[in-house]
XYZ file of C-alpha atoms in Angstrom:
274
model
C -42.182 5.381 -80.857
C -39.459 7.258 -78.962
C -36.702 5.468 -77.041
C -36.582 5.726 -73.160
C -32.855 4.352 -71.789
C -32.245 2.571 -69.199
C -30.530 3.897 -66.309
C -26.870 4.264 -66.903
C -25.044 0.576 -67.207
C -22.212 0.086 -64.945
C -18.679 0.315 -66.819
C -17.412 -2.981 -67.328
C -15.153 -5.224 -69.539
C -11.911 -4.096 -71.249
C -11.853 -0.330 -70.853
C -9.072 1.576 -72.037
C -7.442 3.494 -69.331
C -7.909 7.015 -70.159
C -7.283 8.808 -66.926
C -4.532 6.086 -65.346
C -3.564 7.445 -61.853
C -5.516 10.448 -62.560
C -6.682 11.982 -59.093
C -10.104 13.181 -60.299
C -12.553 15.050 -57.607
C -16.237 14.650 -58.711
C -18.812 17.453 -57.081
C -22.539 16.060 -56.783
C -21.318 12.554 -57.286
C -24.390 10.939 -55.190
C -26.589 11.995 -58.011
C -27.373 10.446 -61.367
C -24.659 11.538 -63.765
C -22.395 12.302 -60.831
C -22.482 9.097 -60.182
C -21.857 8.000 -63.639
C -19.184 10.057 -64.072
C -17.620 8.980 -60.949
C -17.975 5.343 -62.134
C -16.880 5.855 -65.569
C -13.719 7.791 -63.969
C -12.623 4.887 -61.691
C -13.541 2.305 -64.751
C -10.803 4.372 -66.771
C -7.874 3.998 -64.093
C -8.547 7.552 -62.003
C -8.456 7.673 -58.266
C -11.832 9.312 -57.520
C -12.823 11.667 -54.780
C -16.871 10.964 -54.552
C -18.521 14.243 -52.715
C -21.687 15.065 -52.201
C -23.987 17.333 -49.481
C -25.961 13.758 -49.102
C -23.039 11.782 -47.528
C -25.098 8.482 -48.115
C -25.650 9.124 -51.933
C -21.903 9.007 -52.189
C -21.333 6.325 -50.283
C -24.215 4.516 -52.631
C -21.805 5.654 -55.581
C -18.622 3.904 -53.709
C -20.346 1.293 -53.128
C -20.816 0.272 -56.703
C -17.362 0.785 -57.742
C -16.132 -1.318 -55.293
C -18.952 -3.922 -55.779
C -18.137 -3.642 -59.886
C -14.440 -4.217 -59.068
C -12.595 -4.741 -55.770
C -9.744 -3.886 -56.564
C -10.062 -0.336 -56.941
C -11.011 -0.296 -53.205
C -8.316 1.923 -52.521
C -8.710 3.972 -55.521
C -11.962 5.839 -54.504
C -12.787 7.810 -51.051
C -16.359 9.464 -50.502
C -16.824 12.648 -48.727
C -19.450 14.899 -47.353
C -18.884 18.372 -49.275
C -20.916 21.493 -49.241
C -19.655 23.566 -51.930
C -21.441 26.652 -50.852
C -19.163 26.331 -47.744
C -15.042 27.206 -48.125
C -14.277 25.774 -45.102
C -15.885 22.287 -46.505
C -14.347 22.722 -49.190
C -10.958 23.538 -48.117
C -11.281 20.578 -45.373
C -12.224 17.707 -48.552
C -9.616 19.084 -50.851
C -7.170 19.379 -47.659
C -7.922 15.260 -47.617
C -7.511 14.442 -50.659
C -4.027 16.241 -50.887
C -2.985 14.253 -47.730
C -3.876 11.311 -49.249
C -3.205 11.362 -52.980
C -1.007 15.227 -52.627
C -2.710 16.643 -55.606
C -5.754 16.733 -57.911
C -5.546 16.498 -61.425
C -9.463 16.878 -62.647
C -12.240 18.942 -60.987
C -15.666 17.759 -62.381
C -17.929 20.532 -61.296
C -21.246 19.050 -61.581
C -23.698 19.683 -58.122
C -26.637 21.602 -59.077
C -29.844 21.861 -57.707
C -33.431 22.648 -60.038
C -35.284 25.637 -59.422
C -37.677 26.761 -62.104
C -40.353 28.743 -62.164
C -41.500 32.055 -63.968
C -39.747 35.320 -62.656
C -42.514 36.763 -60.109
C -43.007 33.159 -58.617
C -39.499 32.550 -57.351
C -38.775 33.099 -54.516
C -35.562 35.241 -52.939
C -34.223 32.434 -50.945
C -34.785 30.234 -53.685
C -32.868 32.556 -56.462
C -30.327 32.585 -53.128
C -29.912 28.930 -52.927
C -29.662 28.493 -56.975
C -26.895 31.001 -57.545
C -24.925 29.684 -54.422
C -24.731 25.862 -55.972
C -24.779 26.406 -59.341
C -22.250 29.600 -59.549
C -21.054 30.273 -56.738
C -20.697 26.716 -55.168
C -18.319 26.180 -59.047
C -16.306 29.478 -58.068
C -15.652 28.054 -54.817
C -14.697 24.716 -56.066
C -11.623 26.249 -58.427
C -10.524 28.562 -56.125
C -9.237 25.790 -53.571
C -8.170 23.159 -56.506
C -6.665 25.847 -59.331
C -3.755 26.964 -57.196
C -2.591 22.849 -56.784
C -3.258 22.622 -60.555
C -1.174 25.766 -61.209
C 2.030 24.285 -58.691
C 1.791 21.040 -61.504
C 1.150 23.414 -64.460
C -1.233 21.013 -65.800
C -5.043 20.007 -65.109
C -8.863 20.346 -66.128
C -11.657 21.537 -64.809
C -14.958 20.450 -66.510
C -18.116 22.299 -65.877
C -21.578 20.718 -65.956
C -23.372 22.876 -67.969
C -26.693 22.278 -70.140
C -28.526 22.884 -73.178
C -30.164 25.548 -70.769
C -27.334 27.396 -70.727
C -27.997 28.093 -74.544
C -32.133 28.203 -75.290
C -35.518 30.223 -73.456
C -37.243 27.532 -72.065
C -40.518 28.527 -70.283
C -40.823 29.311 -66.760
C -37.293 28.106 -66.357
C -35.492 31.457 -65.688
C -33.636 30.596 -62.467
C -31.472 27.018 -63.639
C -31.067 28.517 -66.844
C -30.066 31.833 -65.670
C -27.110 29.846 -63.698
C -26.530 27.509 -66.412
C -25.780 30.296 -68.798
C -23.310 31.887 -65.966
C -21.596 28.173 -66.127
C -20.646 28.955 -69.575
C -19.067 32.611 -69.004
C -17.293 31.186 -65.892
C -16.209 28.270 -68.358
C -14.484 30.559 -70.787
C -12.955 33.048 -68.171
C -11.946 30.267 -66.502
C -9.967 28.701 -69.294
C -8.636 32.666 -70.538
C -7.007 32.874 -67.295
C -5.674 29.209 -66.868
C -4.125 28.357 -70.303
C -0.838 30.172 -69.335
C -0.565 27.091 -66.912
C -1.419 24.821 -68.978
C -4.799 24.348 -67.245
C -7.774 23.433 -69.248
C -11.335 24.418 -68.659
C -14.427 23.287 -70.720
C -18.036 22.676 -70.327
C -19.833 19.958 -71.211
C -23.912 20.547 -72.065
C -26.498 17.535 -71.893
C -29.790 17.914 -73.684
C -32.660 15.638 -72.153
C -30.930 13.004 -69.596
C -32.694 10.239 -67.608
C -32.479 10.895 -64.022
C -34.690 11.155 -61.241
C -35.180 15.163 -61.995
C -37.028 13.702 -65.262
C -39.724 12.609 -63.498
C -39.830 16.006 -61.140
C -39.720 18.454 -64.243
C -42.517 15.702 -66.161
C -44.597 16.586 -62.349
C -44.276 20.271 -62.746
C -45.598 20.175 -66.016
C -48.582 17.908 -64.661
C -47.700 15.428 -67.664
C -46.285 12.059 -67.222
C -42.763 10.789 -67.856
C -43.608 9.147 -71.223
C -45.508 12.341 -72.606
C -42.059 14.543 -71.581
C -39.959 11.776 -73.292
C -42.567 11.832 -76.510
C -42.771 15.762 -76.266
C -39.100 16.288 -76.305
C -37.440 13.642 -78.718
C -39.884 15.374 -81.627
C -37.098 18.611 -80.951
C -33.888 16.356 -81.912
C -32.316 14.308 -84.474
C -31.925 11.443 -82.524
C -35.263 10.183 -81.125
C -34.028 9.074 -77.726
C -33.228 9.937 -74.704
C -29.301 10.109 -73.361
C -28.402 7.928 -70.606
C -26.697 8.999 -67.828
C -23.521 6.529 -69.003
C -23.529 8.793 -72.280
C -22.639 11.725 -70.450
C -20.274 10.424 -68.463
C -18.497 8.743 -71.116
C -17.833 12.030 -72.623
C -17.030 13.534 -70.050
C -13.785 11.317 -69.775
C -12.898 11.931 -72.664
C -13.306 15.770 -72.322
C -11.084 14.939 -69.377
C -8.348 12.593 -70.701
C -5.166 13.765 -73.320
C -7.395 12.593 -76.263
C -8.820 16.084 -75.930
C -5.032 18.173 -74.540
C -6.040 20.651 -77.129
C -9.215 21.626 -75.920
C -10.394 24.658 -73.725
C -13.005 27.227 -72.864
C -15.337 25.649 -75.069
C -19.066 23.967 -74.686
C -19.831 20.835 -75.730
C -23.397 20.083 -76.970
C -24.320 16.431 -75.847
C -27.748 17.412 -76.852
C -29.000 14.558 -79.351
C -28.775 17.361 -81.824
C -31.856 19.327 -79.782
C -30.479 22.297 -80.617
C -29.765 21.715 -84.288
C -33.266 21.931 -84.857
C-alpha cells in the first residue's frame, strides 16, 4: 500500500543554522510549500520576507513561526505582493531594503495551475499562467538582482517541477511555463555568475498540498486513487511532503551548495528515473 504524508511538520529542535542572518524573500509563501519553505528558512536562522497576493495566507505562515518560536518575532515580516505588478514589487522589495538594506535569497515559488488540453484553454487563462509563472519570476529578479549584484553575492532559486521535464496529458499550459522556469533558470545563472550570483531550480515530483486534491477532481478520481496511480511511476512509493521540499530547498540556498548554479534539481522520488 502506498504512503500518503502528512502535511509538512513544523521545524523544530536543534537545527543547524544554515542561512544565519540570511535576508531571504519567499514569493507565494501563503501556500503549501511556500509556507514550508518560509518556515524551514526562519528555523535555519534567515530573516524571512513572507509575500503572497492572499495577504491572510501569509499572515497564516507568520503566524506559525512566531507561534513555533517567539523569538524570531522580529525576524519575519509578511507582505501583500503581486508579482505580475512592478510597482508591488518594487514597493515590498523597497521595504524590505529599509528594513533589513538588502536581500540575500529570492525563492521564486508563486504559481498558479492551469491545465487543460490546447483548444480548451482559454486566452485569458494562457494570459494569467504566463504572467505568474514567467513573467511574475522575471519581474521578481529584475528588482532583487541589481541589490544582489551591489553585494556580489546571492541566489535565486526557482520553483520549478517535474513538469518542466515530461508530456503529461492535457497539462500543456503549467507545463509549458514550468519548462520556461528552467530556460530562465540557466540564463539566469549564465548572466549572474560573473557576480557571483547563483541561480538554480529546484523540481518536485508529486507533493501533498491542497492542489492534490484539485488535480485528483479534474481527473474525477479521488485523492487515494491519484496517490496509488502515481507512486507505481517512482522508486520510492510515497508521496513528498511539503517539509521535504523545503528542506532542500535550504540547502540549495545555504554555502553547503556555493558551487552550484543553473542547474535543476529532481526532488521527484525518482519519478522520472523510471
Amino acid at each position: 500500500m502506498s504512503e500518503v504524508p502528512e502535511q509538512a511538520t513544523k521545524p523544530s529542535g536543534n537545527w543547524s543554522q544554515l542561512l544565519l542572518n540570511k535576508v531571504v524573500f519567499v514569493t507565494g509563501a501563503g501556500g503549501a510549500i511556500g509556507s514550508s519553505i518560509a518556515q524551514t528558512c526562519a528555523a535555519h536562522g534567515a530573516r524571512v520576507i513572507i509575500a503572497d497576493v492572499n495577504k491572510n495566507a501569509a499572515d497564516q505562515t507568520l503566524t506559525k513561526i512566531i507561534t513555533e518560536d517567539p523569538n524570531k518575532k522580529d525576524n519575519v515580516i509578511s507582505i501583500e505582493l503581486d508579482v505580475t505588478n512592478e510597482d508591488s514589487i518594487q514597493q515590498a522589495v523597497n521595504h524590505v531594503v529599509d528594513k533589513w538594506n538588502t536581500i540575500d535569497i529570492l525563492i521564486n515559488n508563486a504559481a498558479i495551475f492551469t491545465f487543460g488540453a490546447v483548444e480548451d484553454v482559454t486566452a485569458d487563462a494562457w494570459t494569467r499562467v504566463l504572467d505568474v509563472n514567467v513573467r511574475g519570476y522575471a519581474l521578481m529578479a529584475k528588482a532583487v538582482v541589481p541589490l544582489l549584484k551591489k553585494q556580489r553575492s546571492g541566489s535565486i532559486i526557482q520553483m520549478a517541477s517535474i513538469s518542466s521535464w515530461i508530456g503529461q496529458a492535457e497539462f500543456v499550459p503549467y507545463n509549458t511555463t514550468k519548462g520556461a522556469v528552467l530556460q530562465m533558470t540557466r540564463n539566469l545563472a549564465l548572466d549572474l555568475g560573473p557576480f557571483n550570483i547563483r541561480c538554480n531550480a529546484v523540481c518536485p515530483g508529486a507533493t501533498l498540498t491542497p492542489a492534490s486534491s484539485n488535480h485528483a477532481a479534474h481527473l474525477n478520481i479521488t485523492l487515494d486513487q491519484l496517490v496509488e496511480e502515481q507512486v507505481q511511476k517512482q522508486c520510492l512509493k510515497k508521496w513528498a511532503s511539503t517539509q521535504e521540499i523545503a528542506n532542500f530547498t535550504v540547502f540549495l540556498a545555504s554555502d553547503l551548495c556555493h558551487f552550484a548554479t543553473g542547474a535543476s534539481f529532481l526532488v521527484d522520488g525518482g519519478y522520472t528515473t523510471i
